[in-house]
Amino acid sequence: AQKVTQTQTSISVMEKTTVTMDCVYETQDSSYFLFWYKQTASGEIVFLIRQDSYKKENATVGHYSLNFQKPKSSIGLIITATQIEDSAVYFCAMREIMNYNQGKLIFGQGTKLSIKP
Amino acid sequence: EAAVTQSPRSKVAVTGGKVTLSCHQTNNHDYMYWYRQDTGHGLRLIHYSYVADSTEKGDIPDGYKASRPSQENFSLILELASLSQTAVYFCASSDGGHQAPLFGEGTRLSVL
């Protein structure tokens, strides 16, 4: 069965520092996509970055990057040079590709990030 | 521009009443999803669909029905609304490939 777990309920860091948010997942599928989303204070859910399970290279988009450790079923989100506007709730999600549940998109519980000036 | 539109944006319903939440996408996506979010919690999958006239149960389907009459439209139906169904509901659409699903703005449902 699919499962996505984010154990960090909330994190608070100083502005301009680097923060890492953890996410572990469970799947029996050999191929899957992993996504990170941001939910702003207004409730809007915005896609940030994706990792394909069959790619060894960690994805990077702007000041977001991923730490993909497939043997540990782990996909951490790293935000460098944090800004006040990065304060939000961050969700990790997984979608399997190969099995009969393909297309089913499952989310973790979310991590609330607060950036202090 | 790709878009997922939900209606209504907010609704107050009475216990035992019928509620229909609608979702429309202009992305030509095959997959559509309905999630609920409770205050301070993550997104839990209720129903999803990968083709018109067919729906699949998600992780928390009890008390909800879904309808996909066309590729563009996906509805969530609460036949007998209950207090426990007070939440924010999100619709999303996806091409089923590597493209990340796009979300609507959410519908805030209060059942009184």
XYZ file of N, CA and C in Angstrom:
687
model
N 0.841 -1.197 0.000
C 0.000 0.000 0.000
C 0.879 1.250 0.000
N 0.358 2.305 -0.599
C 1.091 3.570 -0.627
C 0.969 4.290 0.702
N 2.030 4.940 1.106
C 1.989 5.768 2.301
C 3.087 6.816 2.209
N 2.767 8.026 2.657
C 3.734 9.117 2.684
C 3.716 9.710 4.085
N 4.888 9.873 4.683
C 4.956 10.331 6.070
C 5.900 11.511 6.221
N 5.400 12.582 6.798
C 6.217 13.734 7.166
C 6.125 13.856 8.679
N 7.213 13.628 9.360
C 7.186 13.586 10.823
C 7.403 14.952 11.464
N 7.959 15.894 10.729
C 8.189 17.234 11.267
C 6.889 18.034 11.157
N 6.292 18.340 12.275
C 5.037 19.080 12.256
C 5.287 20.549 11.915
N 6.336 21.124 12.534
C 6.656 22.524 12.265
C 8.154 22.751 12.423
N 8.652 23.720 11.665
C 10.057 24.111 11.715
C 10.119 25.629 11.686
N 11.033 26.190 12.459
C 11.234 27.628 12.455
C 12.722 27.909 12.252
N 13.053 28.746 11.270
C 14.452 29.081 10.988
C 14.571 30.576 10.728
N 15.794 31.050 10.802
C 16.058 32.459 10.514
C 16.110 32.670 9.001
N 15.724 33.858 8.611
C 15.781 34.248 7.210
C 17.203 34.113 6.674
N 17.314 33.722 5.386
C 18.572 33.587 4.655
C 19.357 32.332 5.018
N 18.800 31.486 5.853
C 19.458 30.222 6.166
C 18.899 29.112 5.289
N 19.444 27.902 5.448
C 19.000 26.731 4.687
C 18.188 25.811 5.590
N 17.128 25.278 5.053
C 16.262 24.380 5.832
C 16.010 23.105 5.026
N 15.910 22.000 5.731
C 15.585 20.712 5.113
C 14.332 20.139 5.755
N 13.400 19.713 4.919
C 12.181 19.066 5.404
C 12.185 17.617 4.942
N 11.840 16.738 5.856
C 11.933 15.301 5.614
C 10.619 14.707 5.112
N 10.755 13.637 4.353
C 9.598 12.888 3.869
C 10.045 11.457 3.568
N 9.323 10.494 4.074
C 9.581 9.091 3.732
C 8.310 8.513 3.150
N 8.469 7.510 2.315
C 7.314 6.956 1.617
C 7.406 5.438 1.576
N 6.272 4.824 1.337
C 6.199 3.373 1.192
C 5.502 3.057 -0.125
N 6.083 2.167 -0.881
C 5.482 1.744 -2.136
C 6.044 0.398 -2.543
N 5.255 -0.348 -3.262
C 5.720 -1.614 -3.814
C 5.988 -1.486 -5.314
N 5.744 -0.285 -5.820
C 5.946 -0.042 -7.234
C 7.435 0.239 -7.495
N 7.908 -0.192 -8.633
C 9.312 0.037 -8.970
C 9.539 1.427 -9.561
N 8.473 2.044 -10.002
C 8.590 3.379 -10.597
C 7.503 4.283 -10.042
N 7.892 5.512 -9.721
C 6.936 6.439 -9.119
C 7.476 7.858 -9.245
N 6.556 8.808 -9.074
C 6.929 10.221 -9.044
C 6.751 10.745 -7.628
N 7.653 11.622 -7.229
C 7.560 12.283 -5.930
C 7.462 13.783 -6.162
N 6.545 14.424 -5.480
C 6.296 15.849 -5.656
C 6.361 16.565 -4.306
N 6.756 17.824 -4.384
C 6.634 18.710 -3.228
C 5.749 19.888 -3.626
N 4.818 20.196 -2.716
C 3.913 21.315 -2.904
C 4.027 22.265 -1.718
N 3.605 23.491 -1.953
C 3.572 24.522 -0.918
C 2.141 25.027 -0.813
N 1.638 25.127 0.420
C 0.324 25.720 0.630
C 0.505 27.047 1.337
N 0.097 28.119 0.682
C 0.271 29.463 1.232
C -0.798 29.759 2.277
N -0.636 30.885 2.921
C -1.581 31.281 3.970
C -2.997 31.455 3.424
N -3.109 31.755 2.156
C -4.429 31.930 1.545
C -5.086 30.595 1.217
N -4.324 29.514 1.342
C -4.853 28.179 1.064
C -4.475 27.631 -0.301
N -3.865 28.465 -1.126
C -3.473 28.029 -2.459
C -2.402 26.951 -2.394
N -2.555 25.915 -3.213
C -1.591 24.804 -3.255
C -0.796 24.914 -4.552
N 0.506 25.066 -4.395
C 1.371 25.349 -5.534
C 2.431 24.263 -5.669
N 2.615 23.746 -6.864
C 3.652 22.750 -7.128
C 5.025 23.407 -7.102
N 5.997 22.724 -6.478
C 7.349 23.259 -6.390
C 8.345 22.485 -7.240
N 8.412 21.154 -7.025
C 9.506 20.387 -7.613
C 9.148 18.910 -7.641
N 9.700 18.183 -8.608
C 9.388 16.765 -8.806
C 10.674 15.939 -8.904
N 10.595 14.707 -8.390
C 11.684 13.737 -8.561
C 11.127 12.476 -9.187
N 11.738 12.022 -10.275
C 11.350 10.759 -10.892
C 12.177 9.651 -10.251
N 11.542 8.562 -9.876
C 12.238 7.514 -9.111
C 13.366 6.857 -9.894
N 13.259 6.891 -11.225
C 14.260 6.218 -12.053
C 15.447 7.126 -12.389
N 15.443 8.334 -11.850
C 16.560 9.247 -12.069
C 17.412 9.332 -10.809
N 18.721 9.214 -10.986
C 19.624 9.258 -9.842
C 19.930 10.690 -9.422
N 19.882 11.613 -10.374
C 20.226 12.995 -10.074
C 19.118 13.645 -9.242
N 19.536 14.417 -8.239
C 18.581 15.157 -7.435
C 18.044 16.353 -8.220
N 16.736 16.536 -8.199
C 16.133 17.657 -8.914
C 16.426 18.980 -8.210
N 16.546 20.032 -9.010
C 16.759 21.383 -8.494
C 15.948 22.364 -9.321
N 15.235 23.246 -8.629
C 14.478 24.307 -9.286
C 14.634 25.571 -8.447
N 15.333 26.553 -8.984
C 15.530 27.784 -8.229
C 16.228 27.514 -6.904
N 15.663 28.009 -5.805
C 16.309 27.747 -4.511
C 15.729 26.520 -3.795
N 15.023 25.669 -4.569
C 14.543 24.397 -4.054
C 15.392 23.268 -4.646
N 15.762 22.315 -3.825
C 16.426 21.116 -4.318
C 15.963 19.919 -3.483
N 16.219 18.741 -4.018
C 15.778 17.523 -3.346
C 16.972 16.668 -2.956
N 16.813 15.938 -1.870
C 17.791 14.939 -1.451
C 17.087 13.587 -1.541
N 17.256 12.930 -2.686
C 16.558 11.680 -2.960
C 17.448 10.514 -2.565
N 17.000 9.739 -1.593
C 17.720 8.549 -1.143
C 16.798 7.349 -1.324
N 16.858 6.757 -2.509
C 15.926 5.681 -2.850
C 16.026 4.471 -1.930
N 17.215 4.035 -1.547
C 17.299 2.868 -0.637
C 16.607 3.119 0.702
N 16.520 4.368 1.110
C 15.872 4.713 2.379
C 14.427 5.172 2.168
N 13.964 5.150 0.916
C 12.615 5.641 0.595
C 12.411 7.026 1.189
N 13.361 7.896 0.911
C 13.349 9.228 1.499
C 13.514 10.292 0.426
N 12.772 11.385 0.558
C 12.869 12.507 -0.373
C 12.782 13.806 0.431
N 13.928 14.365 0.744
C 13.952 15.603 1.522
C 13.916 16.820 0.622
N 13.251 17.882 1.090
C 13.211 19.160 0.369
C 14.168 20.116 1.057
N 15.049 20.711 0.273
C 16.022 21.671 0.797
C 15.721 23.032 0.205
N 15.569 24.015 1.076
C 15.367 25.391 0.621
C 16.567 26.199 1.085
N 17.279 26.769 0.148
C 18.446 27.580 0.478
C 18.075 29.065 0.458
N 18.848 29.855 1.203
C 18.619 31.310 1.242
C 17.145 31.622 1.453
N 16.603 31.119 2.532
C 15.166 31.271 2.786
C 14.749 32.731 2.898
N 13.502 32.967 2.478
C 12.924 34.314 2.532
C 11.635 34.254 3.353
N 11.220 35.392 3.831
C 10.001 35.453 4.636
C 8.829 34.803 3.905
N 8.762 35.043 2.606
C 7.643 34.509 1.818
C 7.687 32.993 1.629
N 8.741 32.364 2.093
C 8.784 30.894 2.085
C 7.984 30.298 3.239
N 7.542 31.146 4.140
C 6.709 30.662 5.252
C 5.411 30.099 4.684
N 5.160 28.825 4.965
C 4.014 28.124 4.381
C 3.990 26.712 4.941
N 3.016 25.943 4.490
C 2.989 24.514 4.807
C 3.455 23.758 3.567
N 4.364 22.827 3.756
C 4.944 22.078 2.647
C 4.490 20.623 2.703
N 4.015 20.151 1.563
C 3.517 18.779 1.461
C 4.363 17.968 0.490
N 4.610 16.749 0.869
C 5.258 15.754 0.030
C 4.159 14.846 -0.530
N 4.295 14.389 -1.774
C 3.276 13.525 -2.372
C 3.935 12.501 -3.293
N 3.238 11.392 -3.504
C 3.774 10.323 -4.342
C 2.691 9.796 -5.275
N 3.087 9.500 -6.482
C 2.191 8.845 -7.420
C 2.912 7.684 -8.071
N 2.325 6.489 -7.936
C 2.920 5.305 -8.538
C 2.663 5.305 -10.042
N 3.508 4.600 -10.776
C 3.416 4.604 -12.231
C 2.972 3.263 -12.794
N 3.469 2.177 -12.228
C 3.366 0.892 -12.917
C 2.205 0.021 -12.456
N 1.836 0.099 -11.187
C 0.850 -0.877 -10.737
C -0.570 -0.410 -11.018
N -1.550 -1.195 -10.592
C -2.927 -0.889 -10.940
C -3.449 0.364 -10.244
N -2.715 0.850 -9.245
C -3.080 2.096 -8.574
C -2.472 3.312 -9.241
N -1.916 3.113 -10.424
C -1.246 4.229 -11.067
C -2.199 5.408 -11.203
N -1.664 6.570 -10.954
C -2.476 7.770 -11.002
C -2.938 8.220 -9.635
N -2.998 7.316 -8.688
C -3.433 7.678 -7.337
C -2.344 8.518 -6.674
N -2.683 9.705 -6.241
C -1.736 10.660 -5.681
C -1.977 10.786 -4.184
N -0.961 10.431 -3.401
C -1.099 10.403 -1.938
C -0.174 11.439 -1.312
N -0.694 12.143 -0.284
C 0.059 13.212 0.357
C 0.481 12.846 1.777
N 1.550 13.481 2.216
C 1.947 13.431 3.607
C 1.139 14.442 4.408
N 1.433 14.510 5.724
C 0.642 15.339 6.623
C 1.019 16.805 6.571
N 2.183 17.112 5.999
C 2.612 18.496 5.862
C 3.537 18.944 6.976
N 4.407 19.900 6.651
C 5.314 20.530 7.606
C 5.134 22.039 7.506
N 4.843 22.674 8.629
C 4.676 24.124 8.641
C 6.034 24.788 8.837
N 6.424 25.600 7.888
C 7.706 26.296 7.937
C 7.480 27.764 8.264
N 8.175 28.239 9.279
C 8.118 29.659 9.648
C 9.503 30.249 9.492
N 9.584 31.348 8.762
C 10.852 32.032 8.547
C 10.850 33.300 9.399
N 11.835 33.416 10.270
C 11.922 34.573 11.167
C 12.874 35.625 10.600
N 12.493 36.907 10.683
C 13.375 37.970 10.153
C 14.578 38.208 11.062
N -4.418 29.251 -20.496
C -3.691 28.930 -19.273
C -4.405 27.785 -18.549
N -3.608 26.846 -18.077
C -4.150 25.695 -17.370
C -4.902 26.146 -16.127
N -6.068 25.517 -15.894
C -6.860 25.952 -14.754
C -7.752 24.845 -14.243
N -7.967 24.883 -12.930
C -8.915 24.015 -12.250
C -9.825 24.945 -11.442
N -11.113 24.893 -11.736
C -12.058 25.813 -11.106
C -13.063 25.033 -10.270
N -13.194 25.433 -9.011
C -14.138 24.781 -8.112
C -15.316 25.706 -7.808
N -16.478 25.114 -7.670
C -17.639 25.891 -7.252
C -18.545 25.037 -6.373
N -19.157 25.649 -5.353
C -18.913 27.016 -4.906
C -17.584 27.122 -4.171
N -17.171 28.306 -3.855
C -15.935 28.499 -3.083
C -16.177 28.289 -1.587
N -17.377 28.497 -1.171
C -17.747 28.197 0.215
C -19.218 27.857 0.261
N -19.571 27.032 1.247
C -20.967 26.606 1.362
C -21.274 26.247 2.800
N -22.467 26.608 3.226
C -22.990 26.182 4.514
C -24.148 25.239 4.238
N -24.089 24.060 4.809
C -25.116 23.049 4.581
C -25.690 22.588 5.914
N -26.877 22.025 5.849
C -27.511 21.499 7.059
C -27.274 20.005 7.157
N -27.185 19.537 8.365
C -27.001 18.103 8.589
C -28.132 17.327 7.933
N -27.750 16.284 7.187
C -28.751 15.471 6.513
C -29.105 15.951 5.121
N -28.640 17.111 4.747
C -28.918 17.642 3.421
C -27.965 17.104 2.376
N -28.283 17.354 1.131
C -27.441 16.917 0.025
C -26.562 18.078 -0.433
N -25.296 17.773 -0.655
C -24.335 18.785 -1.084
C -23.615 18.281 -2.326
N -23.466 19.146 -3.315
C -22.707 18.813 -4.510
C -21.622 19.859 -4.712
N -20.390 19.399 -4.780
C -19.252 20.270 -5.070
C -18.799 19.975 -6.497
N -18.547 21.032 -7.243
C -18.209 20.861 -8.661
C -16.787 21.294 -8.955
N -16.224 20.632 -9.946
C -14.854 20.932 -10.369
C -14.797 20.886 -11.899
N -14.177 21.886 -12.483
C -14.050 21.979 -13.934
C -12.602 22.274 -14.289
N -12.046 21.502 -15.242
C -10.668 21.755 -15.662
C -10.607 21.986 -17.170
N -9.709 22.863 -17.539
C -9.523 23.206 -18.951
C -8.159 22.741 -19.444
N -7.585 21.739 -18.765
C -6.220 21.302 -19.039
C -6.141 20.097 -19.969
N -7.281 19.561 -20.347
C -7.309 18.347 -21.165
C -6.653 17.167 -20.441
N -6.788 17.164 -19.121
C -6.206 16.109 -18.297
C -7.150 14.925 -18.151
N -6.550 13.736 -18.104
C -7.364 12.533 -17.913
C -7.728 12.314 -16.441
N -6.798 12.615 -15.532
C -7.014 12.326 -14.117
C -7.597 13.535 -13.394
N -8.564 13.237 -12.521
C -9.079 14.266 -11.629
C -9.237 13.657 -10.229
N -9.067 14.510 -9.224
C -9.031 14.043 -7.828
C -9.880 14.944 -6.939
N -10.405 14.348 -5.874
C -11.026 15.112 -4.794
C -10.326 14.766 -3.479
N -9.923 15.823 -2.758
C -9.276 15.665 -1.458
C -10.040 16.478 -0.420
N -9.919 16.060 0.827
C -10.398 16.909 1.918
C -9.217 17.250 2.822
N -9.285 18.460 3.359
C -8.256 18.916 4.282
C -8.941 19.431 5.525
N -8.599 18.845 6.650
C -9.095 19.310 7.934
C -8.051 20.240 8.543
N -8.533 21.144 9.336
C -7.664 22.172 9.915
C -6.406 21.559 10.497
N -5.262 22.046 10.010
C -3.992 21.576 10.539
C -3.578 20.207 10.066
N -4.257 19.683 9.060
C -3.916 18.347 8.573
C -3.597 18.359 7.095
N -3.145 17.208 6.635
C -2.782 17.054 5.232
C -3.987 16.829 4.348
N -3.713 16.426 3.118
C -4.741 16.186 2.121
C -5.025 14.691 2.034
N -6.281 14.351 2.211
C -6.674 12.946 2.158
C -7.549 12.709 0.935
N -7.226 11.654 0.183
C -7.877 11.368 -1.081
C -9.233 10.703 -0.874
N -10.268 11.289 -1.458
C -11.633 10.774 -1.312
C -11.994 9.889 -2.512
N -11.954 10.473 -3.687
C -12.217 9.761 -4.934
C -11.321 10.326 -6.020
N -11.089 9.519 -7.056
C -10.400 10.032 -8.213
C -10.941 9.334 -9.468
N -10.537 9.844 -10.617
C -11.052 9.315 -11.878
C -9.984 9.477 -12.950
N -9.900 8.504 -13.835
C -8.931 8.612 -14.928
C -9.600 8.615 -16.301
N -10.944 8.513 -16.295
C -11.661 8.577 -17.561
C -13.108 8.945 -17.269
N -13.735 9.572 -18.232
C -15.136 9.953 -18.052
C -16.001 8.729 -17.803
N -17.028 8.927 -16.970
C -18.004 7.891 -16.620
C -17.419 6.782 -15.758
N -16.277 7.028 -15.147
C -15.664 6.050 -14.253
C -14.986 6.755 -13.087
N -15.194 6.236 -11.874
C -14.530 6.813 -10.702
C -13.922 5.697 -9.863
N -12.934 6.061 -9.079
C -12.247 5.118 -8.204
C -12.285 5.631 -6.773
N -12.357 4.711 -5.822
C -12.332 5.107 -4.424
C -10.908 5.446 -4.003
N -10.815 6.498 -3.201
C -9.547 6.844 -2.611
C -9.414 6.207 -1.243
N -8.786 6.901 -0.322
C -8.538 6.349 1.003
C -9.668 6.580 1.996
N -10.504 7.596 1.759
C -11.603 7.895 2.678
C -12.908 8.128 1.912
N -13.426 7.126 1.201
C -14.593 7.341 0.354
C -15.953 7.297 1.076
N -15.970 6.800 2.303
C -17.250 6.612 2.990
C -17.967 7.937 3.195
N -19.250 7.969 2.789
C -20.057 9.176 2.942
C -19.992 10.094 1.740
N -19.218 9.703 0.740
C -19.054 10.525 -0.463
C -19.295 9.688 -1.721
N -19.867 10.337 -2.710
C -19.963 9.765 -4.048
C -19.299 10.732 -5.014
N -18.859 10.200 -6.151
C -18.237 11.052 -7.163
C -18.868 10.768 -8.510
N -18.813 11.773 -9.371
C -19.369 11.638 -10.708
C -18.464 12.343 -11.707
N -18.155 11.648 -12.820
C -17.299 12.230 -13.869
C -18.061 12.118 -15.193
N -18.942 13.063 -15.456
C -19.772 12.990 -16.661
C -19.022 13.318 -17.956
N -17.898 14.002 -17.820
C -17.093 14.358 -18.984
C -15.642 14.486 -18.548
N -14.746 14.622 -19.500
C -13.342 14.755 -19.139
C -13.125 16.009 -18.300
N -13.878 17.068 -18.577
C -13.641 18.349 -17.940
C -14.252 18.483 -16.550
N -15.256 17.678 -16.231
C -16.024 17.899 -15.013
C -15.995 16.704 -14.058
N -15.860 17.031 -12.786
C -15.785 15.998 -11.737
C -16.491 16.553 -10.511
N -17.526 15.859 -10.051
C -18.311 16.337 -8.915
C -18.145 15.428 -7.706
N -18.253 16.025 -6.557
C -18.247 15.288 -5.294
C -19.609 15.487 -4.636
N -20.248 14.384 -4.258
C -21.614 14.442 -3.762
C -21.678 13.889 -2.343
N -22.253 14.687 -1.458
C -22.524 14.250 -0.091
C -24.032 14.071 -0.005
N -24.494 12.825 -0.030
C -25.935 12.567 -0.064
C -26.606 12.985 1.251
N -25.960 12.693 2.357
C -26.480 13.033 3.690
C -25.338 13.678 4.469
N -25.234 14.991 4.337
C -24.111 15.687 4.959
C -24.132 15.525 6.485
N -22.954 15.379 7.039
C -22.819 15.247 8.490
C -21.816 16.267 9.015
N -21.893 16.525 10.318
C -20.999 17.491 10.955
C -19.531 17.173 10.679
N -19.217 15.877 10.647
C -17.833 15.447 10.477
C -17.284 15.732 9.077
N -18.155 16.139 8.168
C -17.712 16.433 6.816
C -17.377 17.916 6.605
N -17.438 18.670 7.685
C -16.959 20.051 7.646
C -15.465 20.039 7.392
N -15.038 20.683 6.327
C -13.633 20.659 5.921
C -13.461 21.556 4.697
N -12.218 21.657 4.233
C -11.945 22.307 2.958
C -11.696 21.207 1.936
N -12.343 21.313 0.793
C -12.248 20.297 -0.242
C -11.486 20.863 -1.443
N -10.531 20.074 -1.913
C -9.731 20.479 -3.059
C -9.906 19.500 -4.206
N -9.982 20.062 -5.390
C -10.007 19.281 -6.621
C -8.667 19.476 -7.323
N -8.204 18.455 -8.030
C -6.959 18.567 -8.790
C -7.101 17.795 -10.088
N -6.287 18.158 -11.065
C -6.264 17.413 -12.321
C -4.826 17.138 -12.726
N -4.648 16.057 -13.508
C -3.308 15.628 -13.892
C -3.360 14.916 -15.238
N -2.243 14.934 -15.950
C -2.192 14.192 -17.213
C -1.842 12.728 -16.997
N -1.563 12.358 -15.739
C -1.240 10.970 -15.462
C 0.203 10.616 -15.738
N 0.943 11.574 -16.258
C 2.358 11.344 -16.536
C 3.219 12.036 -15.498
N 4.306 12.595 -15.923
C 5.236 13.188 -14.968
C 4.825 14.596 -14.564
N 3.868 15.180 -15.265
C 3.448 16.543 -14.928
C 2.764 16.548 -13.566
N 3.115 17.523 -12.746
C 2.525 17.605 -11.413
C 1.056 17.988 -11.496
N 0.227 17.353 -10.701
C -1.196 17.726 -10.662
C -1.381 19.190 -10.282
N -2.394 19.800 -10.885
C -2.735 21.190 -10.605
C -3.970 21.220 -9.718
N -3.984 22.146 -8.764
C -5.063 22.205 -7.797
C -5.987 23.392 -8.032
N -7.243 23.190 -7.670
C -8.176 24.284 -7.607
C -7.974 25.065 -6.314
N -8.783 26.106 -6.133
C -8.610 27.007 -4.994
C -9.265 26.505 -3.710
N -10.039 25.437 -3.825
C -10.639 24.868 -2.630
C -12.059 25.348 -2.400
N -12.845 24.507 -1.732
C -14.207 24.850 -1.313
C -14.297 24.627 0.187
N -14.657 25.664 0.895
C -14.821 25.556 2.346
C -16.259 25.170 2.640
N -16.444 23.973 3.204
C -17.775 23.455 3.512
C -17.975 23.413 5.015
N -19.051 24.028 5.459
C -19.433 23.977 6.870
C -20.794 23.299 6.951
N -20.846 22.217 7.716
C -22.100 21.497 7.913
C -22.587 21.800 9.330
N -23.796 22.344 9.425
C -24.316 22.771 10.728
C -25.508 21.920 11.167
